[in-house]
Short mmCIF file of C-alpha atoms in Angstrom, two decimals:
data_model
loop_
_atom_site.label_atom_id
_atom_site.label_comp_id
_atom_site.label_asym_id
_atom_site.label_seq_id
_atom_site.Cartn_x
_atom_site.Cartn_y
_atom_site.Cartn_z
CA MET E 1014 -10.59 0.23 -15.47
CA LYS E 1015 -12.45 3.01 -13.64
CA GLU E 1016 -10.79 4.85 -10.81
CA ILE E 1017 -12.42 3.85 -7.53
CA CYS E 1018 -13.30 6.72 -5.25
CA ILE E 1019 -14.33 6.19 -1.64
CA VAL E 1020 -17.13 8.57 -0.73
CA GLU E 1021 -17.99 9.05 2.93
CA PHE E 1022 -21.57 9.98 3.78
CA PRO E 1023 -21.55 9.82 7.61
CA SER E 1024 -25.26 10.47 7.98
CA ASN E 1025 -27.68 9.19 10.60
CA LEU E 1026 -30.53 11.45 9.49
CA GLY E 1027 -32.73 8.49 8.57
CA LEU E 1028 -32.81 6.81 11.98
CA LYS E 1029 -34.49 7.45 15.32
CA GLU E 1030 -32.52 7.89 18.53
CA PRO E 1031 -31.56 4.51 20.04
CA GLN E 1032 -32.22 6.12 23.41
CA PRO E 1033 -33.27 9.62 24.46
CA GLY E 1034 -30.58 12.19 23.78
CA LYS E 1035 -28.25 9.76 21.96
CA GLU E 1036 -27.67 9.98 18.22
CA PRO E 1037 -27.43 6.76 16.16
CA GLY E 1038 -23.77 5.74 16.08
CA VAL E 1039 -23.81 4.80 12.40
CA LYS E 1040 -22.58 8.34 11.66
CA ASN E 1041 -19.15 7.13 12.80
CA LEU E 1042 -19.00 4.23 10.35
CA PRO E 1043 -16.58 5.74 7.77
CA ASP E 1044 -14.02 6.49 10.50
CA TRP E 1045 -14.58 3.01 11.96
CA PHE E 1046 -13.96 1.44 8.55
CA TRP E 1047 -10.78 3.52 8.26
CA LYS E 1048 -9.60 2.14 11.56
CA HIS E 1049 -10.20 -1.39 10.27
CA ASN E 1050 -8.30 -0.80 7.00
CA LEU E 1051 -11.14 -0.77 4.48
CA HIS E 1052 -9.86 2.40 2.83
CA LYS E 1053 -6.35 0.98 2.63
CA ALA E 1054 -7.69 -2.09 0.83
CA ILE E 1055 -9.90 -0.19 -1.64
CA SER E 1056 -8.59 3.28 -2.54
CA ASN E 1057 -6.61 6.27 -1.30
CA ASN E 1058 -8.91 8.60 -3.24
CA ILE E 1059 -11.37 9.73 -0.56
CA ILE E 1060 -14.11 12.36 -0.49
CA ARG E 1061 -16.25 13.23 2.53
CA LEU E 1062 -19.54 15.10 2.74
CA ASP E 1063 -20.80 15.76 6.25
CA PRO E 1064 -24.58 15.96 6.77
CA PRO E 1065 -26.66 18.68 8.44
CA LYS E 1066 -27.23 18.49 12.17
CA TYR E 1067 -29.31 15.55 13.43
CA SER E 1068 -32.70 16.00 15.08
CA ASN E 1069 -35.14 13.49 16.53
CA ILE E 1070 -38.15 15.73 15.86
CA LYS E 1071 -40.57 14.77 13.07
CA ASP E 1072 -41.36 17.22 10.30
CA VAL E 1073 -44.97 18.42 10.75
CA GLU E 1074 -45.74 18.30 7.03
CA THR E 1075 -44.41 14.82 6.29
CA GLN E 1076 -44.14 13.16 9.72
CA ILE E 1077 -40.59 12.21 8.74
CA LEU E 1078 -37.47 12.74 10.84
CA ASN E 1079 -35.04 15.35 9.49
CA ALA E 1080 -37.05 15.80 6.30
CA ASN E 1081 -35.67 19.23 5.37
CA SER E 1082 -32.12 18.23 6.26
CA LEU E 1083 -32.44 15.09 4.14
CA VAL E 1084 -33.51 17.16 1.14
CA GLU E 1085 -30.62 19.58 1.62
CA TYR E 1086 -28.14 16.73 2.02
CA ALA E 1087 -29.52 14.78 -0.95
CA ARG E 1088 -29.00 17.76 -3.25
CA GLU E 1089 -25.36 18.02 -2.17
CA GLN E 1090 -24.84 14.27 -2.46
CA ALA E 1091 -26.35 14.20 -5.94
CA TYR E 1092 -24.04 16.97 -7.14
CA LEU E 1093 -21.01 15.09 -5.83
CA ILE E 1094 -22.00 11.68 -7.24
CA ASN E 1095 -23.05 13.17 -10.57
CA ASN E 1096 -19.59 14.70 -10.94
CA LEU E 1097 -17.88 11.39 -10.16
CA LEU E 1098 -20.00 9.49 -12.66
CA THR E 1099 -19.37 12.17 -15.29
CA GLN E 1100 -15.64 11.67 -14.71
CA ASN E 1101 -16.19 7.93 -15.25
CA LYS E 1102 -15.23 7.12 -11.66
CA PHE E 1103 -16.65 4.36 -9.50
CA PRO E 1104 -18.20 5.65 -6.23
CA PHE E 1105 -17.61 3.28 -3.32
CA ILE E 1106 -19.87 4.88 -0.72
CA LEU E 1107 -19.64 4.41 3.03
CA GLY E 1108 -22.69 5.41 5.09
CA GLY E 1109 -24.38 6.21 7.17
CA ASP E 1110 -27.88 4.82 7.24
CA CYS E 1111 -29.95 3.82 4.22
CA SER E 1112 -31.26 7.35 3.66
CA ILE E 1113 -27.96 8.13 1.92
CA LEU E 1114 -29.47 6.42 -1.12
CA LEU E 1115 -31.60 9.49 -1.90
CA GLY E 1116 -28.77 11.65 -3.17
CA THR E 1117 -27.23 8.84 -5.19
CA ALA E 1118 -30.56 7.94 -6.75
CA ILE E 1119 -31.08 11.55 -7.82
CA ALA E 1120 -27.65 11.54 -9.48
CA LEU E 1121 -28.46 8.30 -11.28
CA LYS E 1122 -31.68 9.81 -12.62
CA GLN E 1123 -29.71 12.81 -13.86
CA LYS E 1124 -27.31 10.52 -15.69
CA GLY E 1125 -29.82 8.14 -17.30
CA ASN E 1126 -31.88 5.03 -16.57
CA TYR E 1127 -30.45 2.75 -13.90
CA GLY E 1128 -31.37 -0.42 -12.04
CA LEU E 1129 -31.09 -0.83 -8.29
CA PHE E 1130 -30.10 -4.06 -6.56
CA TYR E 1131 -31.24 -3.49 -2.98
CA LEU E 1132 -29.56 -6.09 -0.79
CA ASP E 1133 -31.04 -5.65 2.67
CA GLY E 1134 -32.48 -7.60 5.59
CA HIS E 1135 -35.59 -5.45 5.24
CA THR E 1136 -37.53 -4.25 2.21
CA ASP E 1137 -37.29 -0.56 3.21
CA PHE E 1138 -40.37 -0.31 1.03
CA MET E 1139 -42.79 1.07 3.56
CA ASP E 1140 -45.36 3.82 3.59
CA ILE E 1141 -45.07 6.44 6.31
CA SER E 1142 -48.40 5.20 7.70
CA LEU E 1143 -46.68 1.95 8.72
CA SER E 1144 -43.62 3.63 10.21
CA GLU E 1145 -43.51 4.02 13.96
CA THR E 1146 -40.30 6.06 13.85
CA GLY E 1147 -40.63 8.31 10.80
CA GLY E 1148 -37.11 7.31 9.81
CA VAL E 1149 -36.34 7.40 6.08
CA GLY E 1150 -33.87 4.57 6.61
CA GLY E 1151 -36.85 2.20 6.68
CA MET E 1152 -38.47 3.77 3.61
CA ALA E 1153 -35.50 4.45 1.33
CA ALA E 1154 -36.33 1.97 -1.44
CA SER E 1155 -39.92 3.18 -1.52
CA ILE E 1156 -39.00 6.87 -1.63
CA VAL E 1157 -36.43 6.61 -4.43
CA THR E 1158 -39.01 4.82 -6.58
CA GLY E 1159 -41.47 7.68 -6.18
CA ASN E 1160 -43.64 6.53 -3.29
CA GLY E 1161 -44.32 8.95 -0.46
CA HIS E 1162 -44.42 12.67 0.16
CA GLU E 1163 -43.17 14.72 -2.77
CA LYS E 1164 -40.89 16.75 -0.51
CA LEU E 1165 -38.60 13.70 -0.59
CA THR E 1166 -39.73 11.83 -3.70
CA ASN E 1167 -39.61 14.76 -6.11
CA ILE E 1168 -36.44 16.66 -5.26
CA LEU E 1169 -35.37 18.75 -8.27
CA ASN E 1170 -38.60 17.57 -9.98
CA LEU E 1171 -36.95 14.26 -10.82
CA SER E 1172 -39.46 11.72 -9.43
CA PRO E 1173 -39.04 8.79 -9.64
CA TYR E 1174 -35.29 8.66 -9.26
CA ILE E 1175 -35.37 4.91 -9.94
CA LYS E 1176 -38.26 3.38 -11.86
CA GLU E 1177 -40.16 1.03 -9.59
CA GLU E 1178 -39.91 -1.79 -12.12
CA ASN E 1179 -36.11 -1.40 -12.10
CA LEU E 1180 -35.84 -2.14 -8.37
CA TRP E 1181 -34.80 -5.57 -7.14
CA CYS E 1182 -35.32 -5.91 -3.40
CA VAL E 1183 -33.41 -8.94 -2.16
CA GLY E 1184 -32.84 -10.51 1.26
CA ASN E 1185 -35.72 -9.36 3.47
CA ARG E 1186 -36.44 -11.65 6.39
CA GLU E 1187 -39.04 -9.63 8.22
CA TYR E 1188 -41.85 -11.97 7.32
CA ASP E 1189 -45.04 -10.02 7.91
CA ASP E 1190 -47.82 -9.80 5.33
CA GLN E 1191 -48.75 -6.19 6.04
CA TYR E 1192 -45.10 -5.19 5.74
CA GLU E 1193 -44.30 -7.34 2.69
CA ASN E 1194 -47.52 -6.53 0.83
CA GLU E 1195 -46.25 -3.00 0.22
CA ILE E 1196 -43.60 -4.32 -2.15
CA ARG E 1197 -45.56 -7.36 -3.32
CA ASN E 1198 -48.17 -4.95 -4.68
CA SER E 1199 -45.56 -2.87 -6.49
CA SER E 1200 -43.92 -3.46 -9.87
CA ALA E 1201 -40.54 -4.11 -8.23
CA THR E 1202 -38.97 -7.57 -8.13
CA TYR E 1203 -39.04 -8.91 -4.58
CA LEU E 1204 -37.04 -11.88 -3.34
CA SER E 1205 -37.17 -12.53 0.40
CA LEU E 1206 -34.31 -14.44 1.98
CA HIS E 1207 -36.44 -17.58 1.75
CA GLU E 1208 -37.13 -17.03 -1.96
CA LEU E 1209 -33.50 -16.14 -2.65
CA ARG E 1210 -32.34 -19.44 -1.18
CA LYS E 1211 -35.11 -21.34 -2.94
CA LYS E 1212 -34.25 -19.82 -6.32
CA GLY E 1213 -30.50 -19.90 -5.72
CA VAL E 1214 -28.06 -17.02 -5.53
CA LEU E 1215 -26.61 -17.58 -8.99
CA ASN E 1216 -30.01 -17.83 -10.66
CA CYS E 1217 -31.16 -14.68 -8.89
CA VAL E 1218 -28.17 -12.60 -10.01
CA LYS E 1219 -28.30 -14.01 -13.54
CA SER E 1220 -31.95 -12.97 -13.82
CA PHE E 1221 -31.18 -9.48 -12.57
CA LEU E 1222 -28.21 -8.97 -14.87
CA GLN E 1223 -30.20 -10.32 -17.81
CA GLU E 1224 -32.88 -7.75 -17.06
CA VAL E 1225 -30.25 -4.99 -16.94
CA GLU E 1226 -29.15 -6.01 -20.44
CA THR E 1227 -32.65 -6.56 -21.82
CA LYS E 1228 -33.87 -3.18 -20.60
CA ASN E 1229 -30.64 -1.58 -21.84
CA HIS E 1230 -29.97 0.13 -18.53
CA ASP E 1231 -27.13 2.62 -18.41
CA GLY E 1232 -25.93 0.64 -15.39
CA PHE E 1233 -27.03 -0.47 -11.95
CA TRP E 1234 -26.37 0.49 -8.37
CA LEU E 1235 -25.68 -1.91 -5.51
CA HIS E 1236 -27.06 -1.07 -2.08
CA ILE E 1237 -25.67 -3.20 0.76
CA ASP E 1238 -27.25 -2.93 4.19
CA VAL E 1239 -25.09 -5.08 6.45
CA ASP E 1240 -28.19 -6.29 8.29
CA VAL E 1241 -28.74 -8.61 5.33
CA LEU E 1242 -26.07 -10.75 7.03
CA ASN E 1243 -26.85 -13.40 9.60
CA ASP E 1244 -27.43 -11.93 13.05
CA SER E 1245 -24.75 -14.20 14.49
CA ILE E 1246 -22.06 -12.57 12.31
CA MET E 1247 -23.49 -9.04 12.12
CA PRO E 1248 -25.42 -8.12 15.28
CA CYS E 1249 -24.22 -4.49 15.36
CA VAL E 1250 -27.20 -3.02 13.50
CA ASP E 1251 -30.18 -0.94 14.57
CA SER E 1252 -32.89 -3.49 13.73
CA ARG E 1253 -31.81 -7.04 14.47
CA THR E 1254 -33.67 -10.00 12.98
CA PRO E 1255 -32.92 -13.75 13.28
CA ASP E 1256 -31.24 -15.58 10.38
CA GLY E 1257 -29.65 -13.81 7.40
CA LEU E 1258 -27.00 -14.54 4.79
CA THR E 1259 -23.84 -16.36 5.76
CA TYR E 1260 -20.56 -14.91 4.48
CA GLU E 1261 -20.38 -17.79 2.01
CA GLU E 1262 -23.75 -16.76 0.56
CA PHE E 1263 -22.97 -13.04 0.72
CA ASN E 1264 -19.58 -13.39 -0.96
CA LYS E 1265 -21.03 -15.60 -3.68
CA LEU E 1266 -23.83 -13.15 -4.42
CA THR E 1267 -21.68 -10.01 -4.42
CA SER E 1268 -18.95 -11.69 -6.47
CA PHE E 1269 -21.38 -12.22 -9.34
CA LEU E 1270 -22.48 -8.58 -9.16
CA PHE E 1271 -18.90 -7.30 -8.92
CA GLN E 1272 -18.07 -9.13 -12.15
CA SER E 1273 -20.62 -7.14 -14.14
CA ASN E 1274 -19.32 -4.21 -16.16
CA LYS E 1275 -22.74 -2.61 -15.67
CA LEU E 1276 -22.08 -2.04 -11.95
CA SER E 1277 -21.84 1.75 -11.60
CA GLY E 1278 -21.17 2.04 -7.87
CA LEU E 1279 -22.13 0.74 -4.46
CA GLU E 1280 -22.93 1.81 -0.93
CA ILE E 1281 -22.58 0.16 2.48
CA THR E 1282 -24.88 1.12 5.32
CA ILE E 1283 -26.08 0.58 8.90
CA LEU E 1284 -23.12 -1.01 10.73
CA ASP E 1285 -23.04 0.85 14.06
CA PRO E 1286 -19.59 1.09 15.68
CA ASP E 1287 -21.22 1.70 19.06
CA LEU E 1288 -22.56 -1.85 18.89
CA ASP E 1289 -19.23 -3.44 17.95
CA THR E 1290 -16.96 -2.22 20.71
CA THR E 1291 -14.21 -4.78 20.05
CA GLY E 1292 -14.34 -4.38 16.26
CA GLU E 1293 -14.66 -8.16 15.82
CA TYR E 1294 -17.67 -8.05 13.50
CA THR E 1295 -16.39 -5.07 11.52
CA LYS E 1296 -13.02 -6.71 10.96
CA ASN E 1297 -14.65 -9.85 9.56
CA PHE E 1298 -16.93 -7.83 7.33
CA VAL E 1299 -14.08 -5.73 5.93
CA THR E 1300 -12.02 -8.85 5.25
CA ASN E 1301 -14.84 -10.59 3.39
CA LEU E 1302 -16.03 -7.59 1.40
CA THR E 1303 -12.66 -6.24 0.33
CA SER E 1304 -11.31 -9.65 -0.57
CA THR E 1305 -14.29 -10.38 -2.81
CA PHE E 1306 -14.37 -6.90 -4.33
CA ASN E 1307 -10.64 -6.79 -5.06
CA THR E 1308 -10.77 -10.16 -6.76
CA PHE E 1309 -13.03 -8.70 -9.46
CA ARG E 1310 -12.26 -4.96 -9.40
CA ASN E 1311 -10.50 -5.14 -12.77
CA THR E 1312 -13.89 -5.81 -14.40
CA ILE E 1313 -15.10 -2.34 -13.40
CA ASN E 1314 -14.83 -0.41 -16.64
#
């Protein structure tokens, strides 16, 4: 069994300001999870990497927020994650927004050929031309598969970090043709929330894991944006959308992924403590996630 290492990436570099002069509160998520006993339930082996200073000014060259800081941070993240994977450890990453994926994806490319199961209420597969904010959090899946400005897609000359055909984007419920066509026209596998329910959670995961085996991947990474959950049970996110997975659906889906010995690590993003002042939603999330994960953690090898 691999040693599980909690890695804290408290970055909000991929999001716009929720209001003028106020940074996105997701940077406080690791400490918030600590307060609600996630660390206690998972591991006492903890590493933290703080990001560069946040700015709400777009980079002139790329029109992306914090572009240079994201590159700097991604290099540091990649070095850290690469070392953990080399030591045969399991990174359990706490964000932060979805831009934290960049550093991990670089490390995965350095280690071999990996799949990415992107469980999110949005595709995050968007060209900068469609972005009103310039936030990488809404483009993370697209960038790590080599789409976009090379300042971010080709760090260390490693583009693409994840092959586009090895991306599974699952759970989107922002039903808009212009938005969805970006990923529909790619070589990634795309299952909206509607299609996931139509196909069935078990069938979806079986198909993904079969592909991991057929393509002989070195492993796969699990990205969890908490906004994939139903808005009634997880409203403390930056971009709320009606509907979403129930905890029954979420636990069923993640339990199948947690049972795979090809799972190399995971990350949790977007929950904003500023939007959950009582901790009610965080507490329920921690209970569901840790219970499901700990049931199958012995399969991580």
